[in-house]
Amino acid sequence: DAVVDYLEDVGLASRGIGIELCCLPSQSAKKFRMRLPGATIVDATKAVTWKRLIKSDLEIAVMREAAAISDAAIRRAAEVIRPGVREADACAEIVATLVRGANGKPGSGIEGISLCSSPRTGTCHIPWSEDVFRYGSQVNLEIGGARYGYCAGLMRTYTIGSPSDRLRRVHEIQVAGLEVALDAIRPGATCSDVANAFNRSIEKRGLKKETRCGYAHGIGWLEPTASLKDGDMTELLPNMTFHLMLGNWIEEDFGYVISETFRVTDSGVEVLTTAPRKIFEI
């Protein structure tokens, strides 16, 4: 009612009006049509989301702060993941770092946290449990530092003890592919170009990734617009930001994760997250 009253007050009640019908309850959409019989109401789903795909310099500055928080949490995880420690207790310390922040800038929210440990490393997006870490465990961690609603996703893999030869090999292949993908990022390239560069790199080394390689990212976790996948012809433009998400869930009980949050620059790419691209051996 307040929105309709405002549109009438400013003389726009008989104009074209865009509404995100994907998110609006059907009764609210019906009420808009009933109270604005002279308006042309169109579905404007994702119109604003596409506009905010390109960030301002101020938004980028805030995302850098969020990325620093992500880096700090990844380092903290390497300090608290230990044999005999409960997953829940380790996560409590990681979350505390996400709240305390980095460089004097506290976190202002908690984005989704996934901690997948052996034997669940072949599964994504599951939370911590009551289980305790054991020698030989692998831990796949995904976190996102947050500042004022802006976030920077980051994934790293940890092992308690030495990684298996298989895990080392997957890590080497994926990091090489990550670097190839970053080299493909520049204004004028497409999301598909980046994904295909990564996939070609790992496939020639005998590995395959079934899921997309990333997505538009920054304002909240997901910006449901562009995806780094084959066939997405969205053109990369300066100050677009993405989560280059290279988690690879290969078998039911085996997977590996690594990711970076990046910004498209005038000439290439700026990787906002800076945690070492290594398997963290505990």
C-alpha positions as a Markdown table, in Angstrom:
| # | Residue | x | y | z |
|---|---|---|---|---|
| 1 | Asp | 0.0 | 0.0 | 0.0 |
| 2 | Ala | 2.8 | 2.5 | 0.9 |
| 3 | Val | 4.5 | 1.9 | -2.5 |
| 4 | Val | 1.3 | 2.3 | -4.4 |
| 5 | Asp | 0.5 | 5.5 | -2.5 |
| 6 | Tyr | 4.0 | 6.8 | -3.3 |
| 7 | Leu | 3.6 | 6.1 | -7.0 |
| 8 | Glu | 0.3 | 7.9 | -7.0 |
| 9 | Asp | 1.8 | 10.9 | -5.2 |
| 10 | Val | 4.6 | 11.3 | -7.7 |
| 11 | Gly | 2.4 | 10.8 | -10.7 |
| 12 | Leu | 3.7 | 7.4 | -11.8 |
| 13 | Ala | 0.6 | 5.3 | -11.2 |
| 14 | Ser | -0.2 | 5.0 | -14.9 |
| 15 | Arg | 3.3 | 4.3 | -16.1 |
| 16 | Gly | 5.3 | 1.2 | -16.7 |
| 17 | Ile | 6.2 | -0.4 | -13.4 |
| 18 | Gly | 8.7 | -3.3 | -13.0 |
| 19 | Ile | 8.2 | -5.8 | -10.2 |
| 20 | Glu | 10.4 | -8.7 | -9.3 |
| 21 | Leu | 7.6 | -11.2 | -9.6 |
| 22 | Cys | 10.0 | -14.1 | -8.8 |
| 23 | Cys | 10.2 | -13.0 | -5.2 |
| 24 | Leu | 6.9 | -11.2 | -4.6 |
| 25 | Pro | 4.1 | -13.1 | -2.9 |
| 26 | Ser | 1.3 | -13.8 | -5.4 |
| 27 | Gln | -1.2 | -11.9 | -3.2 |
| 28 | Ser | 1.0 | -8.8 | -3.2 |
| 29 | Ala | 1.4 | -8.9 | -7.0 |
| 30 | Lys | -2.4 | -9.2 | -7.3 |
| 31 | Lys | -2.8 | -6.2 | -5.1 |
| 32 | Phe | -0.5 | -4.1 | -7.1 |
| 33 | Arg | -2.5 | -4.9 | -10.3 |
| 34 | Met | -5.8 | -4.2 | -8.5 |
| 35 | Arg | -4.7 | -0.8 | -7.1 |
| 36 | Leu | -2.9 | 0.3 | -10.3 |
| 37 | Pro | -5.3 | -0.5 | -13.0 |
| 38 | Gly | -3.8 | 2.1 | -15.3 |
| 39 | Ala | -0.2 | 0.8 | -14.9 |
| 40 | Thr | 1.7 | -1.5 | -17.3 |
| 41 | Ile | 3.2 | -4.0 | -14.9 |
| 42 | Val | 6.1 | -6.0 | -16.2 |
| 43 | Asp | 8.3 | -8.7 | -14.7 |
| 44 | Ala | 11.6 | -7.1 | -13.7 |
| 45 | Thr | 13.1 | -10.1 | -12.1 |
| 46 | Lys | 16.9 | -9.8 | -11.7 |
| 47 | Ala | 16.9 | -6.4 | -13.4 |
| 48 | Val | 18.6 | -4.8 | -10.3 |
| 49 | Thr | 20.8 | -7.8 | -9.8 |
| 50 | Trp | 22.3 | -7.5 | -13.2 |
| 51 | Lys | 22.9 | -3.8 | -12.7 |
| 52 | Arg | 24.8 | -4.4 | -9.5 |
| 53 | Leu | 27.1 | -6.9 | -11.2 |
| 54 | Ile | 29.5 | -4.1 | -11.8 |
| 55 | Lys | 30.7 | -2.7 | -8.5 |
| 56 | Ser | 31.8 | 0.8 | -7.6 |
| 57 | Asp | 35.3 | 1.5 | -6.4 |
| 58 | Leu | 33.9 | 1.9 | -2.9 |
| 59 | Glu | 32.2 | -1.5 | -3.1 |
| 60 | Ile | 35.5 | -3.0 | -4.3 |
| 61 | Ala | 37.3 | -1.5 | -1.3 |
| 62 | Val | 34.8 | -3.1 | 1.1 |
| 63 | Met | 35.2 | -6.4 | -0.7 |
| 64 | Arg | 39.0 | -6.2 | -0.2 |
| 65 | Glu | 38.3 | -5.9 | 3.5 |
| 66 | Ala | 36.0 | -8.9 | 3.4 |
| 67 | Ala | 38.7 | -10.8 | 1.6 |
| 68 | Ala | 41.2 | -10.0 | 4.3 |
| 69 | Ile | 38.8 | -11.5 | 6.8 |
| 70 | Ser | 38.4 | -14.7 | 4.7 |
| 71 | Asp | 42.2 | -15.0 | 4.6 |
| 72 | Ala | 42.5 | -14.6 | 8.4 |
| 73 | Ala | 39.8 | -17.3 | 8.9 |
| 74 | Ile | 41.6 | -19.7 | 6.6 |
| 75 | Arg | 44.8 | -19.2 | 8.6 |
| 76 | Arg | 43.0 | -19.6 | 11.9 |
| 77 | Ala | 41.5 | -22.9 | 10.6 |
| 78 | Ala | 45.1 | -24.2 | 10.2 |
| 79 | Glu | 45.7 | -23.4 | 13.9 |
| 80 | Val | 42.6 | -25.1 | 15.3 |
| 81 | Ile | 42.1 | -28.2 | 13.2 |
| 82 | Arg | 43.9 | -30.8 | 15.3 |
| 83 | Pro | 43.5 | -34.5 | 16.1 |
| 84 | Gly | 41.0 | -35.0 | 18.9 |
| 85 | Val | 39.3 | -31.6 | 18.4 |
| 86 | Arg | 35.6 | -31.6 | 17.7 |
| 87 | Glu | 34.6 | -30.1 | 14.3 |
| 88 | Ala | 32.1 | -27.9 | 16.2 |
| 89 | Asp | 34.9 | -26.5 | 18.4 |
| 90 | Ala | 37.2 | -25.8 | 15.5 |
| 91 | Cys | 34.3 | -24.0 | 13.7 |
| 92 | Ala | 33.6 | -21.9 | 16.7 |
| 93 | Glu | 37.2 | -20.5 | 16.5 |
| 94 | Ile | 36.8 | -20.0 | 12.7 |
| 95 | Val | 33.6 | -18.1 | 13.2 |
| 96 | Ala | 35.1 | -16.0 | 15.9 |
| 97 | Thr | 37.8 | -14.9 | 13.4 |
| 98 | Leu | 35.1 | -14.1 | 10.9 |
| 99 | Val | 33.4 | -11.8 | 13.5 |
| 100 | Arg | 36.6 | -10.3 | 14.8 |
| 101 | Gly | 37.8 | -9.5 | 11.3 |
| 102 | Ala | 41.2 | -8.4 | 10.1 |
| 103 | Asn | 43.3 | -5.3 | 10.0 |
| 104 | Gly | 41.1 | -3.7 | 12.6 |
| 105 | Lys | 37.9 | -4.1 | 10.5 |
| 106 | Pro | 35.4 | -6.5 | 12.1 |
| 107 | Gly | 33.2 | -8.8 | 10.2 |
| 108 | Ser | 29.6 | -7.6 | 9.9 |
| 109 | Gly | 27.9 | -10.9 | 9.2 |
| 110 | Ile | 28.4 | -14.6 | 8.9 |
| 111 | Glu | 28.0 | -16.2 | 5.5 |
| 112 | Gly | 27.5 | -19.9 | 5.0 |
| 113 | Ile | 30.3 | -22.1 | 6.3 |
| 114 | Ser | 30.9 | -25.6 | 5.0 |
| 115 | Leu | 33.3 | -28.0 | 6.7 |
| 116 | Cys | 33.4 | -31.4 | 5.1 |
| 117 | Ser | 35.9 | -33.8 | 6.7 |
| 118 | Ser | 36.7 | -37.4 | 6.0 |
| 119 | Pro | 34.8 | -39.5 | 5.0 |
| 120 | Arg | 32.5 | -36.7 | 3.7 |
| 121 | Thr | 34.9 | -34.8 | 1.5 |
| 122 | Gly | 33.0 | -36.0 | -1.6 |
| 123 | Thr | 30.1 | -33.9 | -0.5 |
| 124 | Cys | 29.7 | -30.1 | -0.6 |
| 125 | His | 27.8 | -27.7 | 1.5 |
| 126 | Ile | 27.5 | -29.6 | 4.7 |
| 127 | Pro | 28.1 | -28.1 | 8.2 |
| 128 | Trp | 30.3 | -29.1 | 11.0 |
| 129 | Ser | 29.4 | -32.1 | 13.1 |
| 130 | Glu | 30.1 | -33.5 | 16.6 |
| 131 | Asp | 32.8 | -35.7 | 15.2 |
| 132 | Val | 36.4 | -35.2 | 16.2 |
| 133 | Phe | 39.3 | -34.8 | 13.8 |
| 134 | Arg | 41.6 | -37.8 | 13.5 |
| 135 | Tyr | 45.1 | -38.4 | 12.2 |
| 136 | Gly | 44.7 | -39.0 | 8.5 |
| 137 | Ser | 41.6 | -36.8 | 8.2 |
| 138 | Gln | 41.1 | -34.5 | 5.2 |
| 139 | Val | 39.1 | -31.3 | 5.7 |
| 140 | Asn | 37.5 | -29.2 | 3.0 |
| 141 | Leu | 36.6 | -25.7 | 4.2 |
| 142 | Glu | 34.5 | -23.0 | 2.5 |
| 143 | Ile | 34.1 | -19.7 | 4.3 |
| 144 | Gly | 33.3 | -16.1 | 3.4 |
| 145 | Gly | 34.4 | -13.0 | 5.3 |
| 146 | Ala | 31.7 | -10.3 | 5.3 |
| 147 | Arg | 31.7 | -6.5 | 5.5 |
| 148 | Tyr | 28.5 | -4.5 | 5.3 |
| 149 | Gly | 26.8 | -7.2 | 3.3 |
| 150 | Tyr | 29.7 | -7.7 | 0.9 |
| 151 | Cys | 31.5 | -11.0 | 1.1 |
| 152 | Ala | 34.5 | -12.8 | -0.4 |
| 153 | Gly | 34.3 | -16.6 | -0.7 |
| 154 | Leu | 37.4 | -18.7 | -0.1 |
| 155 | Met | 38.0 | -22.5 | -0.1 |
| 156 | Arg | 41.0 | -24.5 | 1.0 |
| 157 | Thr | 41.9 | -28.1 | 1.7 |
| 158 | Tyr | 43.6 | -29.3 | 4.9 |
| 159 | Thr | 45.0 | -32.7 | 6.0 |
| 160 | Ile | 46.0 | -34.0 | 9.4 |
| 161 | Gly | 49.2 | -35.7 | 8.4 |
| 162 | Ser | 50.6 | -36.0 | 4.9 |
| 163 | Pro | 48.2 | -35.8 | 2.0 |
| 164 | Ser | 47.8 | -38.9 | -0.1 |
| 165 | Asp | 49.5 | -39.1 | -3.4 |
| 166 | Arg | 46.1 | -38.9 | -5.1 |
| 167 | Leu | 45.2 | -35.7 | -3.2 |
| 168 | Arg | 48.6 | -34.1 | -4.1 |
| 169 | Arg | 48.1 | -34.9 | -7.7 |
| 170 | Val | 44.5 | -33.4 | -7.8 |
| 171 | His | 45.8 | -30.3 | -6.0 |
| 172 | Glu | 48.6 | -29.8 | -8.5 |
| 173 | Ile | 46.2 | -30.2 | -11.5 |
| 174 | Gln | 43.6 | -27.9 | -10.0 |
| 175 | Val | 46.1 | -25.1 | -9.0 |
| 176 | Ala | 47.5 | -25.2 | -12.5 |
| 177 | Gly | 44.0 | -24.9 | -13.9 |
| 178 | Leu | 43.2 | -22.1 | -11.5 |
| 179 | Glu | 46.2 | -20.1 | -12.8 |
| 180 | Val | 45.1 | -20.7 | -16.4 |
| 181 | Ala | 41.6 | -19.5 | -15.6 |
| 182 | Leu | 43.0 | -16.3 | -14.0 |
| 183 | Asp | 45.1 | -15.7 | -17.1 |
| 184 | Ala | 42.0 | -15.9 | -19.2 |
| 185 | Ile | 40.2 | -13.1 | -17.3 |
| 186 | Arg | 40.2 | -9.7 | -19.0 |
| 187 | Pro | 37.5 | -7.2 | -20.2 |
| 188 | Gly | 35.9 | -8.6 | -23.3 |
| 189 | Ala | 36.4 | -12.2 | -22.4 |
| 190 | Thr | 33.3 | -14.2 | -21.5 |
| 191 | Cys | 32.4 | -16.3 | -18.5 |
| 192 | Ser | 32.5 | -19.3 | -20.9 |
| 193 | Asp | 36.1 | -18.4 | -21.9 |
| 194 | Val | 37.2 | -18.6 | -18.3 |
| 195 | Ala | 35.5 | -21.9 | -17.6 |
| 196 | Asn | 36.7 | -23.5 | -20.8 |
| 197 | Ala | 40.3 | -22.4 | -20.1 |
| 198 | Phe | 40.1 | -24.1 | -16.7 |
| 199 | Asn | 38.4 | -27.3 | -18.0 |
| 200 | Arg | 40.8 | -27.7 | -20.9 |
| 201 | Ser | 43.7 | -27.4 | -18.5 |
| 202 | Ile | 42.6 | -30.1 | -16.1 |
| 203 | Glu | 41.2 | -32.4 | -18.7 |
| 204 | Lys | 44.5 | -32.7 | -20.5 |
| 205 | Arg | 45.9 | -33.9 | -17.2 |
| 206 | Gly | 43.2 | -36.5 | -16.7 |
| 207 | Leu | 40.8 | -34.7 | -14.4 |
| 208 | Lys | 37.3 | -33.4 | -15.0 |
| 209 | Lys | 35.0 | -31.0 | -13.1 |
| 210 | Glu | 31.3 | -31.7 | -13.6 |
| 211 | Thr | 30.0 | -28.4 | -12.0 |
| 212 | Arg | 30.4 | -24.8 | -12.9 |
| 213 | Cys | 33.7 | -23.0 | -12.1 |
| 214 | Gly | 32.2 | -20.0 | -10.3 |
| 215 | Tyr | 29.6 | -17.3 | -10.2 |
| 216 | Ala | 29.0 | -13.6 | -9.8 |
| 217 | His | 29.7 | -12.8 | -6.1 |
| 218 | Gly | 30.0 | -10.0 | -3.7 |
| 219 | Ile | 26.7 | -8.6 | -2.6 |
| 220 | Gly | 25.7 | -11.5 | -0.3 |
| 221 | Trp | 27.0 | -14.9 | -1.3 |
| 222 | Leu | 25.2 | -15.4 | -4.6 |
| 223 | Glu | 24.3 | -12.9 | -7.3 |
| 224 | Pro | 22.1 | -15.1 | -9.5 |
| 225 | Thr | 23.2 | -13.7 | -12.8 |
| 226 | Ala | 26.5 | -14.7 | -14.6 |
| 227 | Ser | 28.1 | -18.1 | -14.1 |
| 228 | Leu | 31.6 | -19.3 | -15.0 |
| 229 | Lys | 30.5 | -22.2 | -17.1 |
| 230 | Asp | 30.5 | -23.3 | -20.7 |
| 231 | Gly | 28.0 | -21.4 | -22.8 |
| 232 | Asp | 27.6 | -18.4 | -20.6 |
| 233 | Met | 28.4 | -15.6 | -23.0 |
| 234 | Thr | 28.2 | -12.8 | -20.3 |
| 235 | Glu | 31.0 | -10.4 | -21.2 |
| 236 | Leu | 33.5 | -9.6 | -18.4 |
| 237 | Leu | 33.7 | -5.9 | -17.6 |
| 238 | Pro | 35.9 | -3.9 | -15.2 |
| 239 | Asn | 34.8 | -4.2 | -11.5 |
| 240 | Met | 32.7 | -7.3 | -12.0 |
| 241 | Thr | 33.5 | -9.7 | -9.1 |
| 242 | Phe | 33.3 | -13.5 | -9.0 |
| 243 | His | 33.9 | -16.4 | -6.8 |
| 244 | Leu | 36.2 | -18.7 | -8.9 |
| 245 | Met | 34.9 | -21.8 | -7.2 |
| 246 | Leu | 36.9 | -24.9 | -8.1 |
| 247 | Gly | 35.6 | -27.4 | -5.6 |
| 248 | Asn | 35.7 | -30.8 | -7.3 |
| 249 | Trp | 33.6 | -33.6 | -5.7 |
| 250 | Ile | 35.0 | -36.6 | -7.5 |
| 251 | Glu | 33.7 | -39.6 | -5.7 |
| 252 | Glu | 31.3 | -40.2 | -2.8 |
| 253 | Asp | 34.1 | -40.2 | -0.3 |
| 254 | Phe | 36.7 | -38.1 | -2.1 |
| 255 | Gly | 36.8 | -34.5 | -3.1 |
| 256 | Tyr | 39.0 | -31.4 | -3.1 |
| 257 | Val | 38.4 | -27.7 | -2.8 |
| 258 | Ile | 40.2 | -24.5 | -3.7 |
| 259 | Ser | 38.8 | -21.1 | -4.7 |
| 260 | Glu | 39.5 | -17.4 | -5.0 |
| 261 | Thr | 37.4 | -14.2 | -5.1 |
| 262 | Phe | 38.5 | -11.9 | -7.9 |
| 263 | Arg | 37.8 | -8.6 | -9.6 |
| 264 | Val | 38.0 | -7.9 | -13.3 |
| 265 | Thr | 40.3 | -4.9 | -13.9 |
| 266 | Asp | 40.8 | -2.6 | -16.8 |
| 267 | Ser | 43.5 | -5.0 | -18.2 |
| 268 | Gly | 43.1 | -8.3 | -16.4 |
| 269 | Val | 42.3 | -9.6 | -13.0 |
| 270 | Glu | 42.9 | -8.7 | -9.3 |
| 271 | Val | 42.6 | -11.7 | -6.9 |
| 272 | Leu | 41.1 | -10.3 | -3.7 |
| 273 | Thr | 41.8 | -13.3 | -1.5 |
| 274 | Thr | 45.5 | -14.1 | -0.8 |
| 275 | Ala | 45.6 | -17.3 | 1.3 |
| 276 | Pro | 48.4 | -19.6 | 0.1 |
| 277 | Arg | 47.3 | -22.0 | -2.6 |
| 278 | Lys | 48.5 | -25.1 | -0.8 |
| 279 | Ile | 47.2 | -28.1 | 1.0 |
| 280 | Phe | 47.5 | -27.0 | 4.6 |
| 281 | Glu | 49.2 | -29.9 | 6.3 |
| 282 | Ile | 48.6 | -30.1 | 10.1 |
